[in-house]
Short mmCIF file of C-alpha atoms (C1' of nucleotides) in Angstrom, two decimals:
data_model
loop_
_atom_site.label_atom_id
_atom_site.label_comp_id
_atom_site.label_asym_id
_atom_site.label_seq_id
_atom_site.Cartn_x
_atom_site.Cartn_y
_atom_site.Cartn_z
CA MET A 10 138.65 77.43 147.67
CA THR A 11 137.08 74.31 149.16
CA ALA A 12 136.85 70.60 148.64
CA PRO A 13 135.25 70.84 145.22
CA LYS A 14 133.23 67.71 144.73
CA THR A 15 133.02 67.28 141.01
CA GLY A 16 129.58 66.54 139.73
CA ALA A 17 127.94 68.22 142.67
CA GLU A 18 125.55 71.09 142.25
CA THR A 19 127.05 74.52 142.56
CA LEU A 20 125.53 77.13 144.84
CA LEU A 21 126.49 80.77 145.06
CA ILE A 22 126.11 82.66 148.33
CA VAL A 23 125.89 86.42 147.95
CA GLU A 24 126.21 87.75 151.47
CA ASP A 25 128.35 90.42 153.10
CA GLU A 26 128.30 89.18 156.68
CA ALA A 27 131.19 86.76 157.04
CA GLN A 28 129.55 84.93 159.92
CA ILE A 29 126.37 83.95 158.11
CA ARG A 30 128.32 83.21 154.95
CA LYS A 31 130.51 80.77 156.79
CA PHE A 32 127.60 79.17 158.61
CA VAL A 33 125.55 78.61 155.48
CA ARG A 34 128.58 77.54 153.51
CA ILE A 35 129.61 74.88 155.96
CA SER A 36 126.10 73.46 156.15
CA LEU A 37 125.82 73.32 152.38
CA GLU A 38 129.20 71.72 151.93
CA ALA A 39 128.28 69.09 154.49
CA GLN A 40 125.44 68.12 152.14
CA GLY A 41 127.92 67.69 149.31
CA TYR A 42 127.23 70.88 147.38
CA ARG A 43 129.98 72.93 145.83
CA VAL A 44 129.82 76.45 147.24
CA TRP A 45 131.02 79.78 145.88
CA GLU A 46 130.91 83.03 147.74
CA ALA A 47 130.51 86.65 146.80
CA ARG A 48 130.69 89.51 149.24
CA LEU A 49 129.20 92.08 146.92
CA GLY A 50 126.29 92.15 144.53
CA GLU A 51 128.31 93.12 141.49
CA GLU A 52 130.69 90.28 142.17
CA GLY A 53 127.77 87.89 142.45
CA LEU A 54 126.24 89.03 139.17
CA SER A 55 129.54 88.71 137.36
CA LEU A 56 130.07 85.23 138.72
CA CYS A 57 126.61 84.19 137.55
CA ALA A 58 127.42 85.40 134.07
CA ALA A 59 130.87 83.86 133.87
CA THR A 60 130.12 80.49 135.44
CA PRO A 61 126.43 80.10 136.27
CA PRO A 62 125.69 78.26 139.51
CA HIS A 63 122.63 76.04 139.95
CA LEU A 64 121.18 78.20 142.71
CA VAL A 65 121.81 81.63 144.20
CA ILE A 66 121.34 82.31 147.90
CA LEU A 67 121.00 86.06 148.23
CA ASP A 68 121.10 88.38 151.20
CA LEU A 69 118.89 91.38 150.55
CA GLY A 70 120.98 93.73 152.65
CA LEU A 71 124.06 94.09 150.50
CA PRO A 72 126.23 97.20 150.76
CA ASP A 73 126.68 97.88 147.05
CA VAL A 74 123.58 96.73 145.16
CA ASP A 75 119.95 96.89 146.21
CA GLY A 76 118.58 93.40 146.62
CA LEU A 77 115.64 93.95 144.31
CA ASP A 78 117.97 95.32 141.65
CA PHE A 79 120.10 92.24 141.96
CA ILE A 80 117.11 90.00 141.37
CA ARG A 81 115.89 92.02 138.41
CA ARG A 82 119.29 92.22 136.79
CA LEU A 83 119.83 88.49 137.08
CA ARG A 84 116.30 87.72 135.89
CA ALA A 85 116.85 89.89 132.85
CA TRP A 86 118.69 87.00 131.25
CA SER A 87 118.74 84.03 133.58
CA ALA A 88 116.34 81.60 135.19
CA ILE A 89 118.72 80.43 137.93
CA PRO A 90 116.63 79.90 141.09
CA ILE A 91 117.10 82.58 143.73
CA LEU A 92 116.55 81.97 147.45
CA VAL A 93 116.45 85.19 149.44
CA LEU A 94 117.71 85.46 153.02
CA SER A 95 116.73 88.52 154.97
CA VAL A 96 116.46 89.98 158.43
CA ARG A 97 113.62 92.20 157.36
CA ALA A 98 110.35 90.43 157.86
CA SER A 99 108.19 93.15 156.32
CA GLU A 100 105.55 91.55 154.15
CA THR A 101 105.84 94.22 151.47
CA GLU A 102 109.49 93.48 151.06
CA LYS A 103 108.85 89.77 150.74
CA ILE A 104 106.22 90.37 148.10
CA GLN A 105 108.46 92.71 146.15
CA ALA A 106 111.34 90.24 146.16
CA LEU A 107 109.16 87.32 145.12
CA ASP A 108 107.49 89.32 142.37
CA ALA A 109 110.83 90.59 141.12
CA GLY A 110 111.76 86.98 140.43
CA ALA A 111 112.96 85.38 143.65
CA ASN A 112 111.81 81.80 144.12
CA ASP A 113 111.76 81.65 147.90
CA TYR A 114 112.23 83.94 150.85
CA VAL A 115 113.55 82.86 154.24
CA THR A 116 113.63 85.20 157.22
CA LYS A 117 116.56 85.31 159.64
CA PRO A 118 116.98 83.77 162.08
CA PHE A 119 116.24 80.59 160.20
CA GLY A 120 116.60 76.92 160.97
CA ILE A 121 119.40 75.46 158.94
CA GLY A 122 117.41 72.30 158.35
CA GLU A 123 114.57 74.24 156.80
CA LEU A 124 116.97 76.20 154.65
CA MET A 125 118.51 72.98 153.37
CA ALA A 126 115.07 71.56 152.61
CA ARG A 127 114.15 74.68 150.65
CA VAL A 128 117.41 74.46 148.74
CA ARG A 129 116.54 70.88 147.83
CA VAL A 130 113.12 71.98 146.60
CA LEU A 131 114.63 74.58 144.30
CA LEU A 132 117.17 72.15 142.91
CA ARG A 133 114.52 69.53 142.28
CA LYS A 134 113.92 69.14 138.61
CA GLU A 135 110.41 67.91 138.09
CA GLU A 136 109.31 71.17 136.60
CA ARG A 137 110.59 70.65 133.14
CA GLN A 138 107.99 68.15 132.03
CA ALA A 139 105.18 70.52 132.97
CA ALA A 140 106.38 73.16 130.57
CA ALA A 141 106.94 70.75 127.71
CA SER A 142 104.65 71.54 124.83
CA ALA A 143 103.47 68.44 123.05
CA LEU A 144 104.68 69.10 119.54
CA PHE A 145 107.95 70.47 118.27
CA GLU A 146 108.69 71.32 114.67
CA SER A 147 111.69 72.73 112.90
CA PRO A 148 112.70 72.40 109.25
CA GLY A 149 113.26 68.69 108.73
CA LEU A 150 112.55 67.60 112.28
CA ARG A 151 109.27 66.90 114.00
CA VAL A 152 108.96 65.57 117.53
CA ASP A 153 105.70 64.61 119.18
CA LEU A 154 106.49 64.26 122.86
CA GLY A 155 103.11 62.87 123.77
CA ARG A 156 103.10 60.16 121.15
CA ARG A 157 106.84 59.53 121.32
CA GLU A 158 107.05 60.00 117.56
CA VAL A 159 109.98 61.45 115.67
CA MET A 160 110.06 62.29 111.97
CA VAL A 161 113.05 63.43 109.92
CA ASP A 162 112.17 64.88 106.52
CA GLY A 163 108.81 63.14 106.69
CA ALA A 164 110.23 59.71 107.47
CA PRO A 165 109.57 58.15 110.88
CA VAL A 166 112.59 57.34 113.03
CA SER A 167 112.47 54.91 115.91
CA LEU A 168 114.49 55.82 118.94
CA SER A 169 115.49 53.89 122.03
CA ARG A 170 114.38 54.97 125.49
CA LYS A 171 117.51 56.97 126.27
CA GLU A 172 117.77 58.41 122.81
CA PHE A 173 114.24 59.70 123.08
CA ALA A 174 114.81 61.00 126.60
CA LEU A 175 117.75 63.03 125.37
CA LEU A 176 115.89 64.41 122.37
CA ALA A 177 112.86 65.23 124.51
CA LEU A 178 115.09 67.13 126.91
CA LEU A 179 116.62 69.14 124.10
CA VAL A 180 113.21 69.84 122.64
CA ALA A 181 111.78 70.93 126.00
CA SER A 182 114.61 73.41 126.42
CA GLN A 183 113.70 75.20 123.20
CA GLY A 184 117.22 75.69 121.93
CA GLN A 185 118.71 76.64 125.28
CA VAL A 186 122.10 75.13 125.92
CA LEU A 187 122.04 72.15 128.24
CA THR A 188 125.25 71.40 130.08
CA HIS A 189 126.69 67.90 130.17
CA GLU A 190 125.89 67.80 133.87
CA GLN A 191 122.27 68.76 133.36
CA ILE A 192 121.73 66.16 130.67
CA LEU A 193 123.45 63.43 132.63
CA ARG A 194 121.44 64.21 135.73
CA GLU A 195 118.14 64.21 133.87
CA VAL A 196 118.66 61.25 131.59
CA TRP A 197 120.75 58.97 133.78
CA GLY A 198 119.83 60.33 137.21
CA SER A 199 122.11 61.95 139.73
CA GLY A 200 125.22 59.94 140.37
CA HIS A 201 126.27 59.82 136.75
CA GLN A 202 127.19 63.44 136.34
CA GLU A 203 130.77 62.61 135.48
CA ASP A 204 130.11 59.93 132.92
CA THR A 205 130.47 62.33 130.03
CA HIS A 206 131.42 59.51 127.69
CA TYR A 207 127.95 57.96 128.07
CA LEU A 208 126.58 61.18 126.71
CA ARG A 209 128.99 61.28 123.79
CA VAL A 210 128.07 57.79 122.71
CA LEU A 211 124.37 58.53 123.04
CA VAL A 212 124.62 61.76 121.07
CA GLY A 213 126.51 59.82 118.43
CA HIS A 214 123.75 57.24 118.17
CA LEU A 215 121.04 59.86 118.12
CA ARG A 216 122.76 61.89 115.43
CA GLN A 217 123.22 58.81 113.33
CA LYS A 218 119.53 57.93 113.55
CA LEU A 219 118.56 61.50 112.72
CA GLY A 220 121.03 61.57 109.85
CA ASP A 221 122.89 64.48 111.41
CA ASP A 222 126.47 65.24 110.47
CA PRO A 223 128.42 66.29 113.59
CA MET A 224 130.66 68.61 111.60
CA HIS A 225 127.68 70.45 110.10
CA PRO A 226 124.75 69.45 112.24
CA ARG A 227 121.20 70.44 111.30
CA PHE A 228 119.65 69.44 114.60
CA ILE A 229 121.92 68.75 117.55
CA LEU A 230 124.55 71.42 117.99
CA THR A 231 127.70 70.92 120.04
CA VAL A 232 128.65 73.72 122.41
CA GLN A 233 132.31 73.06 123.11
CA GLY A 234 133.19 72.68 126.74
CA ILE A 235 129.59 73.19 127.84
CA GLY A 236 127.09 70.80 126.36
CA TYR A 237 124.59 70.54 123.55
CA ARG A 238 121.57 72.40 122.25
CA LEU A 239 118.88 71.97 119.65
CA ALA A 240 118.76 74.13 116.54
CA VAL A 241 115.46 75.99 116.56
CA MET B 10 102.24 90.71 138.06
CA THR B 11 99.03 91.22 140.00
CA ALA B 12 97.04 91.58 136.81
CA PRO B 13 94.36 88.91 136.49
CA LYS B 14 95.15 86.42 133.79
CA THR B 15 92.97 85.53 130.90
CA GLY B 16 92.27 81.83 130.63
CA ALA B 17 92.64 81.92 134.37
CA GLU B 18 94.69 79.36 136.22
CA THR B 19 92.84 76.87 138.35
CA LEU B 20 93.77 76.43 142.00
CA LEU B 21 92.58 73.74 144.35
CA ILE B 22 92.26 74.42 148.08
CA VAL B 23 92.31 71.32 150.27
CA GLU B 24 91.32 72.55 153.72
CA ASP B 25 88.76 71.44 156.29
CA GLU B 26 88.30 74.70 158.19
CA ALA B 27 85.54 76.60 156.41
CA GLN B 28 86.79 79.95 157.64
CA ILE B 29 90.26 79.72 156.20
CA ARG B 30 88.94 78.13 153.03
CA LYS B 31 86.64 81.05 152.44
CA PHE B 32 89.28 83.61 153.28
CA VAL B 33 91.86 82.16 150.91
CA ARG B 34 89.29 81.54 148.23
CA ILE B 35 88.04 85.10 148.17
CA SER B 36 91.56 86.49 148.01
CA LEU B 37 92.47 84.20 145.14
CA GLU B 38 89.34 84.92 143.19
CA ALA B 39 89.98 88.63 143.60
CA GLN B 40 93.24 88.03 141.71
CA GLY B 41 91.35 86.40 138.88
CA TYR B 42 92.10 82.76 139.60
CA ARG B 43 89.50 80.05 139.30
CA VAL B 44 89.22 78.25 142.64
CA TRP B 45 88.06 74.77 143.56
CA GLU B 46 87.64 73.48 147.08
CA ALA B 47 87.96 70.15 148.79
CA ARG B 48 87.15 69.50 152.42
CA LEU B 49 88.85 66.14 152.61
CA GLY B 50 92.12 64.72 151.36
CA GLU B 51 90.54 61.93 149.37
CA GLU B 52 88.27 64.39 147.68
CA GLY B 53 91.24 66.56 146.80
CA LEU B 54 93.20 63.67 145.35
CA SER B 55 90.35 62.53 143.12
CA LEU B 56 89.80 66.07 141.92
CA CYS B 57 93.46 66.30 140.96
CA ALA B 58 93.17 63.09 139.02
CA ALA B 59 89.95 64.01 137.26
CA THR B 60 90.73 67.61 136.30
CA PRO B 61 94.24 68.59 137.33
CA PRO B 62 94.51 72.14 138.70
CA HIS B 63 97.58 74.31 138.14
CA LEU B 64 98.34 74.52 141.85
CA VAL B 65 97.25 72.81 145.06
CA ILE B 66 97.04 74.69 148.35
CA LEU B 67 97.08 72.08 151.08
CA ASP B 68 96.34 72.20 154.77
CA LEU B 69 98.44 69.64 156.58
CA GLY B 70 95.89 69.07 159.34
CA LEU B 71 93.20 67.22 157.43
CA PRO B 72 90.84 64.89 159.29
CA ASP B 73 90.97 61.94 156.89
CA VAL B 74 94.39 61.80 155.27
CA ASP B 75 97.79 62.56 156.76
CA GLY B 76 99.28 65.59 155.03
CA LEU B 77 102.53 63.85 154.14
CA ASP B 78 100.59 60.97 152.66
CA PHE B 79 98.61 63.38 150.54
CA ILE B 80 101.79 64.90 149.15
CA ARG B 81 103.37 61.52 148.45
CA ARG B 82 100.27 60.13 146.81
CA LEU B 83 99.93 63.13 144.53
CA ARG B 84 103.64 63.16 143.72
CA ALA B 85 103.47 59.51 142.75
CA TRP B 86 102.07 60.55 139.41
CA SER B 87 101.86 64.32 139.23
CA ALA B 88 104.15 67.35 139.27
CA ILE B 89 101.44 69.88 140.14
CA PRO B 90 102.98 72.46 142.49
CA ILE B 91 101.90 72.08 146.12
CA LEU B 92 101.83 74.96 148.60
CA VAL B 93 101.39 73.80 152.18
CA LEU B 94 99.54 75.79 154.82
CA SER B 95 99.97 74.80 158.42
CA VAL B 96 99.60 75.92 162.01
CA ARG B 97 102.43 73.71 163.10
CA ALA B 98 105.69 75.56 162.87
CA SER B 99 107.91 72.62 163.81
CA GLU B 100 110.96 72.61 161.60
CA THR B 101 110.96 68.84 161.27
CA GLU B 102 107.48 68.90 159.87
CA LYS B 103 108.38 71.58 157.36
CA ILE B 104 111.38 69.60 156.20
CA GLN B 105 109.36 66.42 155.88
CA ALA B 106 106.68 68.13 153.82
CA LEU B 107 109.16 69.84 151.52
CA ASP B 108 111.15 66.65 151.02
CA ALA B 109 108.00 64.68 150.35
CA GLY B 110 107.41 66.92 147.37
CA ALA B 111 105.78 70.15 148.54
CA ASN B 112 107.07 73.26 146.78
CA ASP B 113 106.48 75.79 149.53
CA TYR B 114 105.38 75.91 153.15
CA VAL B 115 103.59 78.84 154.77
CA THR B 116 102.88 78.95 158.49
CA LYS B 117 99.59 80.24 159.88
CA PRO B 118 98.86 82.95 160.67
CA PHE B 119 100.09 84.24 157.32
CA GLY B 120 99.83 87.51 155.47
CA ILE B 121 97.51 87.15 152.54
CA GLY B 122 99.76 89.32 150.40
CA GLU B 123 102.70 87.01 150.97
CA LEU B 124 100.57 83.98 150.22
CA MET B 125 99.47 85.52 146.94
CA ALA B 126 103.06 86.33 146.03
CA ARG B 127 104.10 82.75 146.73
CA VAL B 128 101.23 81.48 144.59
CA ARG B 129 102.45 83.68 141.76
CA VAL B 130 105.96 82.27 142.12
CA LEU B 131 104.69 78.72 141.77
CA LEU B 132 102.57 79.59 138.75
CA ARG B 133 105.34 81.58 137.08
CA LYS B 134 107.15 78.70 135.44
CA GLU B 135 105.86 79.12 131.90
CA GLU B 136 107.15 82.64 131.65
CA ARG B 137 110.67 81.46 132.13
CA GLN B 138 111.37 80.72 128.54
CA ALA B 139 110.33 84.17 127.42
CA ALA B 140 112.30 85.82 130.19
CA ALA B 141 115.33 83.64 129.69
CA SER B 142 116.03 84.95 126.21
CA ALA B 143 116.39 88.61 127.09
CA LEU B 144 119.57 89.91 125.63
CA PHE B 145 122.23 92.54 125.58
CA GLU B 146 122.46 94.74 122.53
CA SER B 147 124.73 97.47 121.41
CA PRO B 148 125.26 98.68 117.84
CA GLY B 149 126.69 95.72 115.98
CA LEU B 150 126.87 93.37 118.96
CA ARG B 151 124.20 91.17 120.38
CA VAL B 152 124.74 88.74 123.27
CA ASP B 153 122.17 86.28 124.54
CA LEU B 154 123.54 85.05 127.83
CA GLY B 155 120.85 82.40 128.31
CA ARG B 156 121.38 80.83 124.92
CA ARG B 157 125.10 81.53 124.81
CA GLU B 158 124.60 83.15 121.44
CA VAL B 159 126.69 85.98 120.10
CA MET B 160 126.00 87.92 116.91
CA VAL B 161 128.18 90.56 115.28
CA ASP B 162 126.41 92.63 112.64
CA GLY B 163 123.81 89.91 112.32
CA ALA B 164 126.26 87.05 111.82
CA PRO B 165 126.56 84.39 114.51
CA VAL B 166 129.97 83.97 116.13
CA SER B 167 130.96 80.84 118.01
CA LEU B 168 133.05 81.34 121.11
CA SER B 169 135.01 78.96 123.29
CA ARG B 170 134.20 78.49 126.96
CA LYS B 171 136.70 81.05 128.22
CA GLU B 172 136.00 83.50 125.45
CA PHE B 173 132.33 83.44 126.27
CA ALA B 174 133.00 83.68 129.99
CA LEU B 175 135.01 86.84 129.42
CA LEU B 176 132.41 88.41 127.16
CA ALA B 177 129.61 87.49 129.56
CA LEU B 178 131.55 89.10 132.36
CA LEU B 179 131.94 92.32 130.39
CA VAL B 180 128.29 92.28 129.41
CA ALA B 181 127.13 91.70 132.97
CA SER B 182 129.16 94.68 134.17
CA GLN B 183 127.28 96.98 131.82
CA GLY B 184 130.24 98.93 130.58
CA GLN B 185 131.93 99.30 133.93
CA VAL B 186 135.67 98.83 133.94
CA LEU B 187 136.84 95.43 135.10
CA THR B 188 140.38 95.20 136.41
CA HIS B 189 142.78 92.54 135.20
CA GLU B 190 142.64 90.98 138.64
CA GLN B 191 138.86 90.81 138.68
CA ILE B 192 138.68 89.19 135.29
CA LEU B 193 141.44 86.74 136.09
CA ARG B 194 139.78 85.76 139.33
CA GLU B 195 136.37 85.25 137.78
CA VAL B 196 137.36 83.52 134.58
CA TRP B 197 140.35 81.49 135.72
CA GLY B 198 139.59 81.27 139.43
CA SER B 199 141.63 82.62 142.29
CA GLY B 200 145.28 81.73 142.05
CA HIS B 201 145.78 83.17 138.59
CA GLN B 202 145.48 86.83 139.45
CA GLU B 203 148.97 87.61 138.20
CA ASP B 204 148.84 85.76 134.91
CA THR B 205 147.99 88.91 133.01
CA HIS B 206 149.37 87.46 129.79
CA TYR B 207 146.64 84.79 129.78
CA LEU B 208 144.16 87.62 129.67
CA ARG B 209 145.94 89.43 126.85
CA VAL B 210 145.93 86.35 124.68
CA LEU B 211 142.28 85.70 125.43
CA VAL B 212 141.25 89.28 124.69
CA GLY B 213 143.16 89.00 121.45
CA HIS B 214 141.28 85.87 120.42
CA LEU B 215 137.96 87.34 121.41
CA ARG B 216 138.58 90.56 119.52
CA GLN B 217 139.59 88.61 116.46
CA LYS B 218 136.40 86.55 116.54
CA LEU B 219 134.32 89.68 117.03
CA GLY B 220 136.21 91.45 114.25
CA ASP B 221 137.33 94.15 116.64
CA ASP B 222 140.37 96.28 115.84
CA PRO B 223 142.37 96.89 119.07
CA MET B 224 143.50 100.30 117.86
CA HIS B 225 139.95 101.46 117.25
CA PRO B 226 137.78 98.95 119.08
CA ARG B 227 134.01 98.99 118.70
CA PHE B 228 133.32 96.55 121.49
CA ILE B 229 136.12 95.75 123.92
CA LEU B 230 137.88 98.86 125.12
CA THR B 231 141.32 98.78 126.72
CA VAL B 232 141.75 100.82 129.87
CA GLN B 233 145.50 101.24 130.12
CA GLY B 234 147.01 100.01 133.35
CA ILE B 235 143.65 98.97 134.73
CA GLY B 236 141.74 96.49 132.64
CA TYR B 237 138.99 96.35 130.04
CA ARG B 238 135.42 97.45 129.59
CA LEU B 239 132.63 96.98 127.13
CA ALA B 240 131.38 99.81 124.93
CA VAL B 241 127.71 100.35 125.70
"C1'" DG C 11 114.95 30.75 127.21
"C1'" DA C 12 116.84 32.31 122.83
"C1'" DT C 13 117.36 36.34 120.15
"C1'" DA C 14 117.56 41.01 119.27
"C1'" DA C 15 118.08 45.57 120.82
"C1'" DT C 16 120.03 48.61 123.86
"C1'" DT C 17 123.27 50.29 127.10
"C1'" DT C 18 127.76 50.36 129.17
"C1'" DT C 19 132.77 49.79 128.64
"C1'" DT C 20 136.96 50.28 126.44
"C1'" DA C 21 139.88 52.18 123.17
"C1'" DT C 22 141.49 55.44 119.81
"C1'" DA C 23 141.74 59.17 116.27
"C1'" DT C 24 140.90 63.84 115.63
"C1'" DA C 25 139.70 68.48 116.57
"C1'" DA C 26 139.41 72.43 119.49
"C1'" DT C 27 141.09 74.92 123.15
"C1'" DG C 28 144.34 76.60 126.52
"C1'" DT C 29 149.10 77.65 127.91
"C1'" DT C 30 153.56 79.07 127.20
"C1'" DT C 31 157.26 81.40 124.92
"C1'" DA C 32 158.84 84.88 122.14
"C1'" DT C 33 158.64 89.17 119.85
"C1'" DA C 34 156.67 93.34 118.01
"C1'" DT C 35 154.11 97.50 118.90
"C1'" DA C 36 152.11 101.09 121.49
"C1'" DT C 37 151.73 104.25 125.56
"C1'" DT C 38 153.33 106.74 129.46
"C1'" DG C 39 156.38 109.46 132.32
"C1'" DC C 40 160.45 111.84 132.37
"C1'" DG D 23 162.97 111.63 122.30
"C1'" DC D 24 164.10 107.84 125.24
"C1'" DA D 25 163.66 104.52 128.53
"C1'" DA D 26 160.26 101.87 131.10
"C1'" DT D 27 156.08 99.82 131.14
"C1'" DA D 28 151.95 98.03 129.13
"C1'" DT D 29 149.73 95.87 125.34
"C1'" DA D 30 149.07 92.95 121.11
"C1'" DT D 31 149.75 88.86 118.40
"C1'" DA D 32 152.04 84.96 116.37
"C1'" DA D 33 153.34 80.43 116.74
"C1'" DA D 34 154.74 76.12 119.11
"C1'" DC D 35 153.31 73.06 122.41
"C1'" DA D 36 150.31 70.71 125.85
"C1'" DT D 37 145.97 69.62 127.30
"C1'" DT D 38 141.39 68.68 127.05
"C1'" DA D 39 137.07 67.76 124.49
"C1'" DT D 40 134.78 65.36 120.97
"C1'" DA D 41 133.41 61.66 117.81
"C1'" DT D 42 133.07 56.99 116.74
"C1'" DA D 43 133.99 52.23 116.43
"C1'" DA D 44 133.66 47.93 118.50
"C1'" DA D 45 133.59 44.87 122.56
"C1'" DA D 46 131.12 43.20 126.55
"C1'" DA D 47 127.21 43.40 129.56
"C1'" DT D 48 122.67 44.19 130.28
"C1'" DT D 49 117.90 44.56 129.24
"C1'" DA D 50 113.83 43.91 126.51
"C1'" DT D 51 110.99 40.97 123.28
"C1'" DC D 52 109.02 37.20 121.44
#
DNA sequence: GATAATTTTTATATAATGTTTATATATTGC
DNA sequence: GCAATATATAAACATTATATAAAAATTATC
C-alpha cells in the first residue's frame, strides 16, 4: 500500500471520491501516520472490525451506506474516534452526526492544517485519567488509584513507578484489551511503540509482584498477538 | 441525548461579552446543565482550580489573558475539556488553539444547536465504557468485539489474532456473504487474494475452536464457489 | 556520594501461531 | 456415474510471540 511506518498511528479514510481521498491521504502520510483507505462504507466497517485503526475519517456522502448508519453501526461496539467530513453544511445534519457518535465534524472545503490539528486532538490521550474511578476491586486484587495502593489477597504490594502506571492503565480500561502499542505509548510515551520487549519485562515484574502465574493468570491476561488485559 | 441529566454537569463560560454569555448560558441551562460564568481569564482559571467544572467554554478574545495562555495554563494541570468560541476564523489561530490543548473550536456566528451538540460530544466520555461492550449474539454464539471475547454456549473460547480477525469480519457483515477475495484482502492484506488455501485452513481452525461441524455448521456457513457467511 | 532500587539491554528457552504440503472428502456440471 | 472443481483437515515446518533470567546503565534515596 504505502510506506508503512511501524509504530505510527493508523488512520482509516472512508471516502468514495478519489481526489479527496488522495489529498487527505498524502497530507496524513506526510505527518507520519499510517493510512488505510476504504471506498465503501461496508468495506470501512469490516476493516474496523478486522484491524481497528486509531481514528476513522468518514465522508458522510457514501454511495452504499448512509453516513449516520455507519456511525451507529461502528459505535455499537467500538469507541474509535470518528471525524466526519462533509459538503453538507446543514446544522441539523451536523447535530445528527455528532449525536450519533461522531467526535468532530469538518465541512468541505476545509483547510488541511485545521484538519490535521483536529486529527491530533482526537488522537490525544489525556482523556483516560478523567474516566478513571478511584477504586478497583476484583477477587484477590484491590487497586486504589488515588492512594497508589495495591493489595493482593489482603497483603499490600509495593510497585515501582512504571509497574504502577501499567497496572493503573489496565485498571482504567476495565478489562478491555490494550494493545502493545497503546500501552507503550501511554507508559513510555510516543517513540517507544516498538520496544515490545520493555513491556514483556515489565509485565513479568508486575506479575511476579502480584504473584500471578503467566500460564494460569488470575489478574493480567495475555492476548496473543495483541496485548494484555485485566481480568474483571 | 438531549434529555437533561440528573446530577447535572457543570459548565464554565469564560467570556467578556455579556450578550453572548447570556445567550449561551440560557441555551445550556435549558438543556439542564449547571452554568458558571467568568468575565475574565484569571477569574476563570481560579474557578477551575477551586471547583473544577466538567467543561470550559472559552472565548479567545478576553481582555486580560491571551486565549492561548489560558489554554496552556489550564492544561498544565488539568484535563478538563475546553471548547473555544471565537470570531477570528484564521486557520493558524485555530490550529494553535487546538494544539495548545483545546478540544474543539467553534467560529462565531455559530448555530446554537451545533454548539450544544459539540458540548454533548465533549461530555460524552463516561458513556464510552458502557457503549464499548455492546455485543453480537446469536443462539450459542456471543462475540464482544470491544473486549475481543468469544463465548460458545456460555464457555469462553480463546482465538488467535487471525482467527479473531476473521470472526470479527463475519460478525461485522451481519450475515452477508463475504467472498474469498474480500476476506483474504481484509485479513491478510492485499497481495494474498489468491491464497485461498490459507483461508480454508483458517476457517478449519476457527470452526474447530467454535465446535462447529462443517457438514452441518451452526455458525460459519460455506457458500460454495463464493465464500463464507455467518448464521444470524 | 554511596547504596539500593529501578529501568534498560542483552540473551535465550519455550510456546503459540502461521504457512506450506499433501491428501481425503464433498459438490457440481455434464 | 464420472470427471472436474471446490472444500476440509492433518501434519510437518517455519516464523513469530512470549516469558524470564541476568547483565549493565540509570535513577532515586538516604
